[in-house]
XYZ file of C-alpha atoms in Angstrom:
776
model
C -30.782 19.623 -3.776
C -31.967 20.249 -0.600
C -31.883 23.239 1.095
C -33.578 22.132 4.198
C -31.797 21.410 7.594
C -29.902 17.847 6.890
C -31.056 14.732 8.950
C -28.282 12.188 7.817
C -25.560 13.763 5.946
C -22.870 14.495 8.742
C -24.212 11.968 11.355
C -22.204 9.156 12.546
C -24.516 6.030 11.588
C -23.537 2.645 11.769
C -21.741 1.418 8.699
C -23.931 -0.555 6.266
C -21.212 -3.908 6.435
C -19.905 -3.114 9.389
C -21.527 -5.970 11.298
C -20.766 -8.427 8.339
C -17.456 -7.380 8.618
C -16.715 -7.614 12.246
C -18.456 -10.515 12.657
C -16.544 -12.247 10.455
C -19.044 -12.874 7.515
C -18.027 -10.974 4.905
C -17.843 -13.251 1.817
C -14.344 -12.377 -0.102
C -13.097 -14.260 -3.644
C -11.087 -16.712 -1.624
C -14.074 -18.061 0.329
C -16.165 -18.942 -2.869
C -16.613 -22.330 -3.336
C -17.511 -24.128 -6.078
C -18.305 -27.802 -6.713
C -15.373 -29.433 -9.281
C -13.626 -25.914 -8.353
C -10.003 -25.995 -9.682
C -7.051 -24.451 -8.424
C -4.526 -22.266 -10.539
C -0.812 -20.748 -10.684
C 0.813 -19.176 -12.978
C 4.264 -19.930 -13.993
C 6.746 -16.228 -13.847
C 9.193 -15.640 -15.581
C 12.473 -15.555 -14.302
C 14.675 -12.724 -16.140
C 13.994 -9.229 -16.947
C 14.168 -9.694 -20.449
C 14.172 -12.736 -23.063
C 12.741 -14.186 -25.788
C 10.786 -17.660 -25.081
C 12.647 -19.925 -27.703
C 10.765 -23.032 -26.351
C 7.564 -23.641 -24.215
C 6.286 -27.244 -23.602
C 3.558 -28.104 -21.493
C 3.038 -31.789 -22.178
C 4.984 -32.843 -18.675
C 2.821 -30.578 -16.651
C -0.508 -31.644 -18.720
C 0.285 -35.321 -18.245
C 0.733 -34.781 -14.245
C -2.583 -36.750 -11.966
C -4.922 -33.809 -11.325
C -3.916 -31.502 -13.860
C -7.204 -30.244 -15.883
C -6.021 -27.240 -17.685
C -2.304 -25.686 -18.979
C -2.237 -22.503 -21.182
C 0.160 -20.523 -22.967
C -0.656 -17.362 -24.834
C -0.840 -19.861 -27.906
C -4.682 -20.835 -26.425
C -5.960 -17.294 -26.293
C -7.101 -14.908 -29.120
C -4.027 -12.722 -28.718
C -5.599 -9.290 -27.773
C -3.295 -6.801 -26.235
C -4.622 -4.982 -23.657
C -3.740 -1.269 -22.013
C -5.453 0.246 -18.746
C -5.253 3.376 -20.664
C -6.631 4.191 -24.645
C -6.351 1.291 -27.550
C -3.049 3.100 -28.195
C -0.882 2.063 -25.724
C -2.298 -1.960 -25.445
C 1.207 -3.671 -24.919
C 0.569 -6.565 -22.698
C -1.889 -9.570 -23.137
C -3.105 -11.832 -20.524
C 0.696 -14.033 -20.721
C 3.684 -13.197 -22.644
C 4.008 -13.239 -26.097
C 6.959 -14.271 -28.066
C 8.994 -12.549 -25.005
C 9.454 -11.626 -21.363
C 9.943 -8.024 -19.943
C 10.204 -7.906 -15.995
C 10.722 -10.720 -13.916
C 7.404 -11.964 -12.638
C 5.873 -11.788 -15.926
C 3.651 -14.303 -16.729
C 4.550 -17.199 -19.213
C 1.965 -19.920 -18.948
C -0.869 -20.901 -16.087
C -2.247 -24.509 -15.025
C -5.166 -25.530 -12.988
C -5.577 -28.542 -11.217
C -7.425 -30.440 -7.939
C -5.861 -28.477 -5.700
C -2.957 -25.994 -5.131
C -0.134 -28.530 -4.431
C -0.750 -30.313 -7.652
C -0.690 -27.167 -9.542
C 2.322 -26.030 -7.990
C 4.064 -29.576 -9.268
C 2.740 -28.243 -12.157
C 4.416 -25.631 -12.814
C 7.968 -27.237 -11.811
C 7.131 -29.546 -15.355
C 6.466 -27.091 -18.222
C 9.083 -26.620 -20.055
C 10.911 -23.124 -21.286
C 13.524 -22.154 -23.048
C 15.263 -18.701 -22.888
C 17.149 -16.857 -24.933
C 18.024 -14.380 -22.133
C 18.389 -10.694 -23.852
C 20.178 -7.481 -22.411
C 18.068 -5.511 -20.003
C 18.263 -1.717 -19.035
C 16.360 -0.749 -15.566
C 16.992 3.364 -14.930
C 15.004 5.355 -17.411
C 17.314 7.606 -18.366
C 20.076 4.897 -19.412
C 16.716 3.101 -21.394
C 16.788 6.483 -23.292
C 20.304 6.592 -24.416
C 21.040 5.378 -28.380
C 21.964 1.591 -28.634
C 19.787 0.691 -25.154
C 17.770 -2.250 -25.340
C 14.434 -2.061 -27.067
C 12.022 -3.388 -24.367
C 8.724 -2.469 -26.910
C 9.270 -2.712 -30.746
C 8.065 0.415 -32.270
C 8.304 2.406 -28.897
C 11.597 4.703 -29.702
C 14.152 5.131 -26.862
C 12.030 3.314 -24.717
C 9.962 6.329 -24.280
C 6.035 5.009 -23.955
C 4.851 8.768 -23.677
C 5.930 12.283 -23.498
C 3.872 15.520 -22.707
C 4.191 19.149 -22.220
C 2.458 22.097 -21.356
C 3.235 25.727 -20.924
C 1.893 29.287 -19.871
C 2.847 32.151 -19.710
C 6.382 33.713 -20.161
C 8.345 31.778 -17.633
C 12.260 33.318 -18.624
C 10.398 36.447 -17.963
C 8.978 35.207 -14.405
C 12.483 33.925 -13.578
C 13.916 37.299 -14.241
C 11.447 38.945 -12.241
C 11.801 36.680 -9.192
C 14.254 37.004 -6.196
C 14.782 34.057 -5.388
C 15.202 31.211 -7.621
C 15.656 27.041 -5.892
C 15.999 24.339 -8.409
C 15.952 20.742 -7.282
C 16.078 16.840 -7.962
C 13.470 14.743 -6.212
C 13.358 11.160 -6.477
C 10.982 8.340 -4.937
C 11.021 4.900 -4.670
C 8.528 2.123 -5.930
C 5.593 1.708 -3.329
C 3.464 -1.304 -2.891
C -0.370 -1.596 -1.880
C 0.330 -4.166 0.780
C -3.997 -4.648 1.012
C -4.392 -7.270 3.130
C -6.714 -9.288 0.836
C -4.412 -10.616 -1.969
C -5.808 -10.380 -5.611
C -8.127 -13.706 -6.032
C -10.762 -14.594 -8.898
C -12.835 -17.490 -9.252
C -14.176 -17.713 -12.504
C -16.893 -20.730 -14.059
C -18.490 -20.512 -17.830
C -22.013 -21.918 -17.701
C -23.192 -24.527 -20.343
C -24.482 -21.306 -22.580
C -21.007 -20.470 -22.881
C -21.736 -17.529 -20.425
C -18.704 -16.698 -18.073
C -19.342 -15.735 -14.443
C -16.293 -13.907 -11.995
C -16.564 -13.461 -8.520
C -13.220 -11.542 -8.086
C -11.840 -8.842 -5.712
C -12.110 -5.609 -7.957
C -12.813 -2.165 -7.099
C -14.454 -1.339 -10.605
C -16.873 -4.572 -11.316
C -17.517 -3.302 -14.760
C -14.652 -2.290 -16.050
C -13.409 -5.343 -15.275
C -16.586 -7.140 -17.450
C -15.275 -4.886 -20.351
C -11.295 -6.158 -20.017
C -12.435 -9.484 -19.703
C -14.206 -9.332 -22.681
C -12.535 -7.965 -25.439
C -9.472 -9.866 -24.366
C -11.210 -13.371 -24.272
C -13.250 -12.224 -27.666
C -16.724 -12.197 -25.496
C -20.314 -10.660 -26.218
C -19.826 -8.591 -23.380
C -23.563 -9.669 -22.189
C -21.762 -12.834 -21.948
C -19.752 -11.570 -18.801
C -20.846 -11.092 -15.669
C -19.200 -9.779 -12.554
C -20.672 -11.052 -9.378
C -20.297 -8.708 -5.872
C -17.599 -10.237 -3.211
C -16.317 -8.348 -0.389
C -12.880 -6.404 -1.164
C -9.947 -6.135 1.311
C -7.963 -3.452 0.448
C -7.262 -2.042 -3.030
C -5.821 1.407 -3.116
C -5.666 1.225 -7.090
C -4.043 -1.933 -7.148
C -7.752 -3.414 -8.027
C -8.796 -1.323 -10.389
C -8.747 -2.585 -14.009
C -8.150 -6.270 -15.331
C -5.818 -8.479 -13.693
C -5.962 -12.271 -12.947
C -9.414 -12.557 -14.048
C -8.390 -13.122 -17.936
C -5.634 -16.413 -16.636
C -8.585 -17.349 -14.617
C -11.501 -17.276 -16.819
C -8.574 -18.723 -19.768
C -8.064 -21.831 -17.652
C -11.806 -22.081 -16.751
C -13.099 -22.001 -20.168
C -9.804 -25.027 -20.922
C -11.061 -27.079 -18.102
C -14.490 -27.059 -18.571
C -14.808 -26.554 -14.362
C -15.054 -23.446 -12.460
C -10.941 -22.582 -11.145
C -10.037 -20.081 -8.220
C -6.707 -18.280 -8.775
C -5.162 -16.625 -5.725
C -2.016 -14.725 -5.729
C 0.852 -14.821 -2.793
C 1.924 -12.167 -0.632
C 5.197 -12.232 -2.900
C 3.383 -12.224 -6.134
C 1.940 -9.309 -5.435
C 5.170 -7.758 -4.757
C 6.755 -8.641 -7.847
C 4.100 -8.999 -10.364
C 1.227 -6.509 -9.704
C 1.326 -2.890 -10.418
C 3.183 -0.525 -8.017
C 3.519 2.932 -7.542
C 5.875 4.117 -10.151
C 9.134 5.385 -9.232
C 10.289 8.716 -10.937
C 12.537 11.506 -10.585
C 10.889 14.930 -10.577
C 13.132 18.292 -11.164
C 11.516 21.604 -9.833
C 12.361 24.806 -10.373
C 10.254 27.634 -8.983
C 11.051 31.509 -8.336
C 8.980 33.775 -6.251
C 9.484 37.650 -6.051
C 10.508 39.399 -2.621
C 6.991 39.183 -1.488
C 6.791 35.503 -1.976
C 4.014 35.988 -5.149
C 5.821 33.082 -7.570
C 6.929 34.098 -10.119
C 7.466 30.853 -12.570
C 7.743 27.353 -12.153
C 9.508 24.791 -14.193
C 9.414 21.007 -13.929
C 9.944 17.903 -15.461
C 9.072 14.270 -14.684
C 10.724 10.896 -15.377
C 8.676 7.785 -14.808
C 9.702 4.774 -14.425
C 6.686 3.081 -16.199
C 8.552 -0.380 -15.744
C 7.839 -3.367 -18.463
C 4.331 -2.400 -19.690
C 2.450 1.488 -20.304
C -0.528 0.855 -17.842
C -1.038 4.008 -16.897
C 2.278 5.893 -16.912
C 0.633 8.561 -19.568
C -1.783 9.557 -16.894
C 0.833 9.741 -13.895
C 3.817 11.911 -15.740
C 1.140 14.169 -17.402
C -2.387 14.856 -16.524
C -1.482 13.697 -12.510
C 1.384 15.893 -12.667
C 0.192 18.906 -14.210
C -2.978 18.646 -11.917
C -0.661 18.123 -8.547
C 1.426 20.554 -9.459
C -0.562 23.694 -10.633
C -3.984 23.469 -8.934
C -2.448 24.633 -5.045
C -0.801 27.956 -6.046
C -1.385 30.848 -8.190
C 1.473 30.121 -10.775
C 1.352 32.707 -13.581
C 4.041 31.038 -15.702
C 4.617 27.192 -16.242
C 6.356 25.179 -18.105
C 6.312 21.730 -17.531
C 7.671 18.292 -19.418
C 6.705 14.761 -18.370
C 8.069 11.741 -19.792
C 7.129 7.930 -18.916
C 10.007 5.784 -19.740
C 10.047 1.716 -20.266
C 13.102 -0.262 -18.150
C 12.824 -4.551 -17.190
C 11.389 -3.379 -14.002
C 7.857 -4.780 -12.615
C 5.408 -2.330 -14.190
C 3.634 0.490 -12.369
C -0.190 0.955 -11.918
C -2.698 2.952 -10.485
C -1.900 3.728 -6.656
C -3.778 5.560 -4.262
C -2.968 9.647 -4.956
C -1.320 8.730 -8.514
C 2.028 11.026 -8.883
C 0.741 13.529 -6.371
C 2.778 12.389 -2.822
C 5.986 12.593 -5.263
C 4.772 15.685 -6.811
C 3.751 17.632 -3.845
C 6.985 16.950 -2.331
C 9.198 18.122 -4.729
C 6.361 21.301 -4.809
C 6.217 21.731 -0.749
C 10.134 21.153 -0.772
C 11.001 23.974 -2.740
C 8.038 26.244 -1.050
C 9.991 25.675 2.225
C 13.031 26.577 0.774
C 12.244 29.755 -0.729
C 10.263 30.711 2.395
C 13.994 30.433 3.870
C 15.576 32.197 1.480
C 13.131 34.924 1.403
C 12.266 35.140 5.052
C 8.915 34.763 5.400
C 7.261 32.386 7.463
C 6.194 28.845 5.586
C 2.689 29.089 6.775
C 2.167 32.957 5.273
C 4.020 32.215 2.169
C 1.598 29.715 1.463
C -1.501 32.190 2.130
C -0.140 34.493 -0.391
C -0.083 31.631 -2.777
C -2.855 29.844 -2.343
C -5.905 29.407 -4.510
C -8.731 31.141 -3.551
C -12.854 30.572 -4.844
C -14.055 32.435 -7.670
C -9.591 32.833 -8.848
C -9.267 33.318 -12.088
C -7.521 29.510 -13.741
C -7.008 29.557 -17.792
C -9.397 28.668 -20.507
C -11.640 30.845 -18.857
C -12.326 28.695 -15.992
C -12.299 29.390 -12.404
C -11.481 27.960 -9.127
C -14.524 26.563 -7.199
C -15.087 26.626 -3.738
C -11.712 26.246 -2.117
C -11.157 26.110 1.983
C -7.108 25.978 1.056
C -6.714 29.308 3.397
C -8.456 27.603 5.836
C -7.018 24.684 5.722
C -4.159 26.144 6.726
C -5.100 28.246 9.049
C -6.657 25.890 11.056
C -3.996 23.155 10.749
C -1.089 25.962 12.383
C -3.287 26.967 14.935
C -3.922 23.129 15.685
C -0.065 23.452 16.486
C 0.525 27.013 17.687
C 2.296 27.047 14.949
C 3.775 31.000 15.526
C 4.213 29.789 18.857
C 6.025 26.810 18.330
C 8.617 28.380 15.239
C 9.276 31.251 17.798
C 8.850 33.836 15.232
C 10.831 32.286 12.844
C 9.305 34.505 10.537
C 12.776 35.586 8.931
C 13.328 31.663 7.896
C 16.417 31.671 10.428
C 14.714 29.031 13.139
C 16.073 25.480 12.898
C 14.142 23.605 15.433
C 17.300 24.431 18.699
C 14.566 22.516 20.969
C 16.804 19.488 22.352
C 14.726 16.496 23.875
C 16.033 13.369 25.249
C 18.159 11.699 27.691
C 21.072 13.207 26.706
C 22.935 10.483 25.288
C 21.308 11.353 21.815
C 21.543 14.565 20.227
C 17.949 15.188 19.111
C 15.922 17.392 17.475
C 12.523 18.645 16.476
C 10.520 20.501 14.262
C 7.276 21.396 12.498
C 6.578 21.279 9.081
C 3.610 22.372 6.586
C 2.275 20.851 3.355
C -0.685 21.302 0.753
C -2.594 19.709 -1.975
C -5.548 19.697 -4.445
C -6.382 16.560 -5.878
C -8.790 16.211 -8.686
C -11.914 14.454 -7.377
C -14.820 14.944 -9.729
C -14.389 12.395 -12.310
C -12.669 12.125 -15.524
C -14.063 13.061 -19.143
C -16.784 10.450 -20.480
C -17.370 9.721 -16.627
C -20.895 8.921 -15.515
C -22.713 7.555 -12.776
C -25.959 5.477 -12.454
C -28.303 4.527 -9.809
C -31.850 3.504 -9.195
C -33.668 4.267 -5.974
C -36.719 2.225 -5.487
C -39.399 2.733 -2.188
C -41.340 -0.211 -1.482
C -44.744 -0.962 0.373
C -43.083 -2.096 3.236
C -41.630 1.252 3.720
C -38.310 0.024 2.793
C -35.767 2.089 0.578
C -33.885 0.417 -2.096
C -30.904 1.620 -3.657
C -28.943 -0.230 -6.679
C -25.509 1.064 -7.893
C -22.551 -0.154 -9.706
C -20.040 1.103 -7.422
C -18.115 -0.783 -5.071
C -17.424 -0.965 -1.475
C -14.223 -1.398 -1.003
C -13.886 -0.004 2.983
C -14.139 2.976 2.452
C -17.787 3.697 3.756
C -19.258 3.587 0.047
C -22.401 2.105 0.457
C -23.357 3.841 3.367
C -22.876 7.055 1.912
C -25.524 6.020 -0.794
C -27.942 5.143 1.753
C -27.666 8.080 3.831
C -27.780 10.289 0.081
C -31.014 8.445 -0.383
C -32.458 8.797 3.542
C -31.627 12.528 3.093
C -33.313 13.326 0.049
C -36.240 10.713 0.737
C -36.921 11.558 4.150
C -36.717 8.187 5.776
C -34.740 6.653 8.108
C -31.536 5.765 7.380
C -31.957 2.810 8.613
C -34.550 1.816 6.473
C -32.417 1.959 3.315
C -30.707 -0.827 2.091
C -28.267 -1.025 -0.688
C -27.805 -3.312 -4.084
C -24.197 -2.547 -5.383
C -21.437 -4.479 -7.724
C -23.541 -6.454 -9.804
C -23.548 -6.654 -13.544
C -26.141 -8.655 -13.748
C -28.381 -6.027 -11.297
C -26.908 -3.155 -11.442
C -26.539 0.345 -12.921
C -23.715 0.694 -14.668
C -20.450 3.156 -12.380
C -17.137 3.111 -13.116
C -16.301 2.382 -9.813
C -14.538 3.322 -6.025
C -11.579 4.558 -7.713
C -9.770 8.097 -8.513
C -11.799 9.435 -5.599
C -14.485 9.839 -7.817
C -17.632 7.361 -6.301
C -18.751 9.898 -4.161
C -19.362 12.673 -6.228
C -19.943 10.457 -9.356
C -22.031 7.838 -7.660
C -23.603 9.971 -5.532
C -25.098 12.314 -7.254
C -26.343 9.150 -9.263
C -28.027 7.980 -6.181
C -29.115 11.900 -5.462
C -30.655 12.325 -8.663
C -32.708 8.683 -8.266
C -33.777 9.715 -5.061
C -34.875 13.422 -5.906
C -36.707 11.672 -8.689
C -38.673 9.086 -6.496
C -38.885 12.262 -4.125
C -40.962 14.210 -6.994
C -43.281 11.138 -7.892
C -44.222 10.545 -4.157
C -44.842 14.443 -3.690
C -46.756 14.054 -6.978
C -48.718 11.165 -5.145
C -49.299 13.210 -2.412
C -50.227 16.715 -3.349
C -53.583 14.567 -5.259
C -54.565 12.436 -1.706
C -54.037 15.353 0.296
C -55.452 17.896 -2.365
C -52.438 20.277 -1.914
C -49.972 22.131 -3.827
C -47.010 19.642 -4.665
C -44.960 23.029 -3.451
C -46.721 23.112 0.130
C -45.402 19.610 1.352
C -43.031 18.503 3.121
C -41.052 14.152 3.347
C -39.535 14.028 6.241
C -39.427 10.816 8.990
C -41.355 8.468 6.488
C -44.222 11.146 6.075
C -45.529 13.882 3.822
C -47.443 16.248 5.660
C -48.450 19.984 4.557
C -46.563 22.172 5.855
C -48.044 24.232 8.757
C -51.061 21.036 9.331
C -48.965 18.548 10.241
C -53.132 16.443 10.764
C -52.788 16.063 6.927
C -50.382 13.763 6.168
C -50.067 10.514 4.461
C -47.460 8.058 5.359
C -44.897 7.059 2.098
C -46.261 2.887 3.366
C -49.692 3.706 2.419
C -48.735 6.288 -0.215
C -47.001 3.515 -2.096
C -50.015 0.381 -1.404
C -52.460 3.461 -3.060
C -50.197 3.642 -5.672
C -51.005 0.060 -6.782
C -53.161 -1.253 -9.459
C -55.586 -4.326 -9.014
C -54.764 -7.188 -10.694
C -58.694 -8.812 -11.940
C -59.125 -12.258 -12.679
C -62.848 -13.456 -14.520
C -63.961 -9.814 -13.987
C -63.085 -9.903 -10.306
C -60.418 -8.097 -8.223
C -58.723 -10.562 -6.746
C -55.829 -8.272 -5.370
C -54.005 -5.177 -5.190
C -50.323 -5.276 -7.012
C -48.191 -2.785 -5.272
C -46.514 -0.904 -7.637
C -42.811 0.046 -6.071
C -41.641 4.019 -7.008
C -38.430 3.637 -9.017
C -36.229 6.560 -9.153
C -33.896 6.311 -12.193
C -30.850 8.914 -11.977
C -27.895 9.212 -13.946
C -25.100 12.018 -13.667
C -22.725 12.991 -17.155
C -20.468 14.370 -15.870
C -19.621 16.399 -19.041
C -23.271 17.598 -19.006
C -24.182 17.541 -15.684
C -20.847 19.661 -14.164
C -20.445 23.460 -14.365
C -17.823 23.813 -17.174
C -16.410 27.019 -15.943
C -15.772 26.023 -12.711
C -12.564 23.629 -11.315
C -13.376 21.434 -8.025
C -10.591 20.297 -6.203
C -10.044 19.141 -2.794
C -7.513 20.870 -0.319
C -5.470 19.627 2.466
C -3.261 20.975 4.662
C -1.052 18.672 6.850
C 1.530 19.674 10.015
C 3.778 16.897 11.010
C 6.025 17.313 14.141
C 9.170 15.135 14.071
C 11.957 14.332 16.137
C 15.177 13.468 14.387
C 18.310 11.832 16.079
C 21.166 13.660 14.672
C 24.116 10.756 15.035
C 21.502 8.166 13.341
C 19.326 9.977 11.425
C 16.479 8.296 12.738
C 12.949 9.863 12.390
C 10.047 9.996 14.420
C 7.129 11.417 13.923
C 5.403 12.500 17.170
C 2.264 14.299 16.140
C 0.422 15.068 12.887
C -2.476 17.594 12.148
C -4.569 16.956 9.032
C -6.875 19.870 7.477
C -8.726 18.430 4.567
C -11.479 20.601 2.633
C -13.780 17.947 1.902
C -16.966 20.201 0.811
C -19.341 18.428 2.641
C -19.052 15.559 5.333
C -21.672 13.007 4.568
C -20.485 10.044 6.224
C -18.466 12.137 8.981
C -17.052 8.807 11.008
C -15.941 7.439 7.314
C -14.334 10.920 5.883
C -12.329 10.607 9.538
C -10.696 7.343 8.749
C -9.911 8.069 5.537
C -7.935 11.127 6.768
C -6.696 8.690 9.136
C -5.831 5.864 6.974
C -4.506 8.182 4.376
C -2.032 9.642 7.007
C -1.026 6.428 7.903
C 0.178 5.326 4.401
C 1.297 8.700 3.527
C 3.338 7.765 6.803
C 4.426 4.759 5.406
C 5.408 6.296 1.661
C 7.498 9.167 3.466
C 10.097 6.874 6.201
C 10.103 3.587 5.359
C 8.329 2.208 2.432
C 10.159 1.388 -0.662
C 10.720 -1.417 -2.829
C 14.458 -2.231 -3.755
C 15.480 -3.240 -7.056
C 18.659 -5.022 -8.220
C 18.712 -6.024 -12.280
C 15.019 -5.977 -12.227
C 14.879 -8.012 -9.271
C 12.596 -7.137 -6.187
C 15.189 -7.486 -2.943
C 12.608 -6.957 -0.315
C 9.550 -9.041 -2.135
C 7.521 -9.598 2.006
C 6.401 -8.253 4.419
C 9.763 -9.545 6.490
C 12.291 -7.455 4.342
C 9.404 -4.358 2.955
C 9.296 -2.311 5.990
C 5.656 -0.806 5.968
C 4.435 1.060 8.737
C 2.738 -0.327 11.636
C 0.633 1.022 14.639
C 3.784 1.463 16.769
C 4.923 3.883 14.132
C 1.733 5.975 13.922
C 1.364 9.235 16.149
C -1.817 10.578 17.214
C -3.741 12.120 14.443
C -5.977 14.797 14.886
C -8.336 15.643 11.784
C -10.112 18.869 10.872
C -12.945 18.581 8.475
C -13.537 21.779 6.633
C -16.362 22.122 4.500
C -16.996 24.095 1.711
C -20.294 22.812 -0.185
C -20.612 24.262 -3.238
C -23.861 24.327 -5.421
C -25.798 21.361 -7.659
C -25.040 20.350 -9.948
C -21.454 19.711 -8.436
C -21.108 16.886 -5.717
C -23.750 16.070 -3.832
C -24.713 18.009 -0.933
C -21.382 19.080 -1.606
C -18.926 16.938 -0.828
C -15.786 16.147 -2.288
C -13.576 12.976 -2.653
C -11.411 12.313 1.029
C -9.789 9.003 -0.551
C -6.514 9.835 -1.962
C -6.397 13.274 -1.162
C -5.644 11.673 2.740
C -2.151 10.181 1.548
C -0.902 12.967 -0.698
C 0.514 15.904 1.775
C 1.929 13.470 4.237
C 5.567 13.177 3.366
C 6.024 16.450 2.678
C 5.273 17.203 5.802
C 7.374 15.069 7.445
C 10.207 16.385 5.000
C 9.968 20.180 5.639
C 9.801 19.442 9.510
C 13.346 17.695 9.233
C 13.937 21.022 7.326
C 12.820 22.728 10.080
C 14.736 20.316 12.746
C 17.917 20.308 11.230
C 18.555 22.870 8.606
C 18.732 20.425 5.939
C 16.761 19.006 2.973
C 16.629 15.750 2.191
C 14.956 15.087 -1.705
C 14.877 11.665 -1.389
C 11.659 9.072 -0.519
C 11.461 7.562 1.495
C 13.128 9.794 4.210
C 15.583 6.582 5.771
C 18.281 7.184 8.768
C 20.898 6.287 6.308
C 19.369 9.565 3.641
C 18.707 11.386 7.053
C 22.281 10.892 8.217
C 24.111 11.435 5.052
C 22.440 14.982 4.008
C 23.289 15.842 7.906
C 27.130 14.699 7.485
C 26.910 16.685 3.982
C 25.277 19.726 5.514
């Protein structure tokens, strides 16, 4: 890793894809048009739980313009899972029975969308309706309908973990608080719906243009489900109009490919907005029960928690949400000597959950931070002070001989509090008795103002087995090409790669191009998900650029007759330190690295040989195994609460985030602001309403997604705690998911400060707030 003064890292460079997107020239999956292309539609179940008795496609197949119609019988019947094979419980189309309203039953491809839609009406399906179950607690009761045979009591996954003597910890506590916190499902609401185009070549090779965060995962999943050799599947680059986790694994691609194979023609499948709400994976609804005890000085003594996750009809990622994410989101923010946790994921006939920005983080942090404020109130300790007394610091010992890596949590708390003049605004409420008595308004409404804080941690260094790969090529025209399997999904991933390469190679940022997200042309990468790309993919680019840099310095050392250690690479030139006149341009160096092509005994031309650097970042091999790398944040929200109606208005938000090192400064600020906005929606308005498995608010008219009118000014505070190689590139951590995690909790604590009442359900709707105020 370079240690000299940084020139490109941490600056406000123009986005690589900015002009293309701003001009409307970006090509999305829906823009892909191929000769003889067909249009697909999917027949979905109208029942939450039913056995398929009869399924007849004959009338649909006879409709003029229909070129293909398929059921599960037209597939290899290979179940898949987004996690381990042991959880494989779904196929591209329903096999035997349907398990939620929206389950895929059949699909058709026709010459246009209207014909495809008409064909769906001609498919004859006879269902035998089965009893449904829609509450995870009820689903575990004896005699409840089994959604998947073999999964006793509908429990798809259960997990527990403990450390220390929890009972003794609670006995030593001065105050113990216990509460039950409930959160509803949240929709991703990507502006671009799921879309895919599939085409088979005459040799049986499948090409996919799909809106995905993880092209290599899609390639692997589709190859398995269709029983194709993986080299027979390729995924091509298209722009992605938002993902937030919903596009991180296989979705409609297998159905689209099956139709293309059956029809012998390319097929395009685009989900409607209504389908996005009912048939794509949502943020899991869950209930978190949390008991926390603290000593008289505020030090946490014991924590006991249970998460009950409504997995919905299929497993997808429920096991990770109720185990790893629950554990990590809970225990790595504050020192907790005694902890006992349990997680359960249970099937219901509700739509299945899946990955969404932050996984379980927003729900877990909502519960934990609410309890921290209640403890502060009962102990007579200022909420900021309580957090500072318990916050993890760099080098703090963890279990299994590990230690906390460089940590900016304390600085995040202090800077966020200072930004709102916390001590003054809380008016010396270190005793926890001040309840925000400042009245605002025109006198016709009773409105109180309050401020609240919430903190979080989040893992951003990939998962076990994660690997990032990259190639960096320096050409004889002076341009640098970065090849990466990473995916640009709007977060500035390609810009970050270019900045890293430019910094390491000492070339201007404008001379770096990025080729990404083409499985035939780029090295393997697991994609832009779980806030891991800057860490994993960025490290791979760094290593590849360092390899190319070493080669260039080696060539220059020979030409300049100098020691490699005495050379500097800057602004496209390599010169001897202290002797700027002894220099060689990178362009000339690459030219001189060429080899002659000889014909008939004569040199007819020089064939240049670009310098190629290769980088692979193997997390399990490279990562400092005794350090735990986490991103941290503290957010402060200021709210006004109408005491009569329960209406909450957020009037200000400060977000202090430990990002390790900000590489793309504008992008980091954008992630913080955008994530906070998504967190505000989760906290105040966004919640899917199910009734007997049916989604009641499955469109933008009834699903109350926050808009720009709801968004207050956001002050982004970037805290940098760069840590040494071999961790993040130049010390960078992830920021995409952390940005949305603490917002709802900060708003809830601001309401508590304003009113003295805790609301333990998200979203914090006026009805819920007003009810809590009435109940006191």
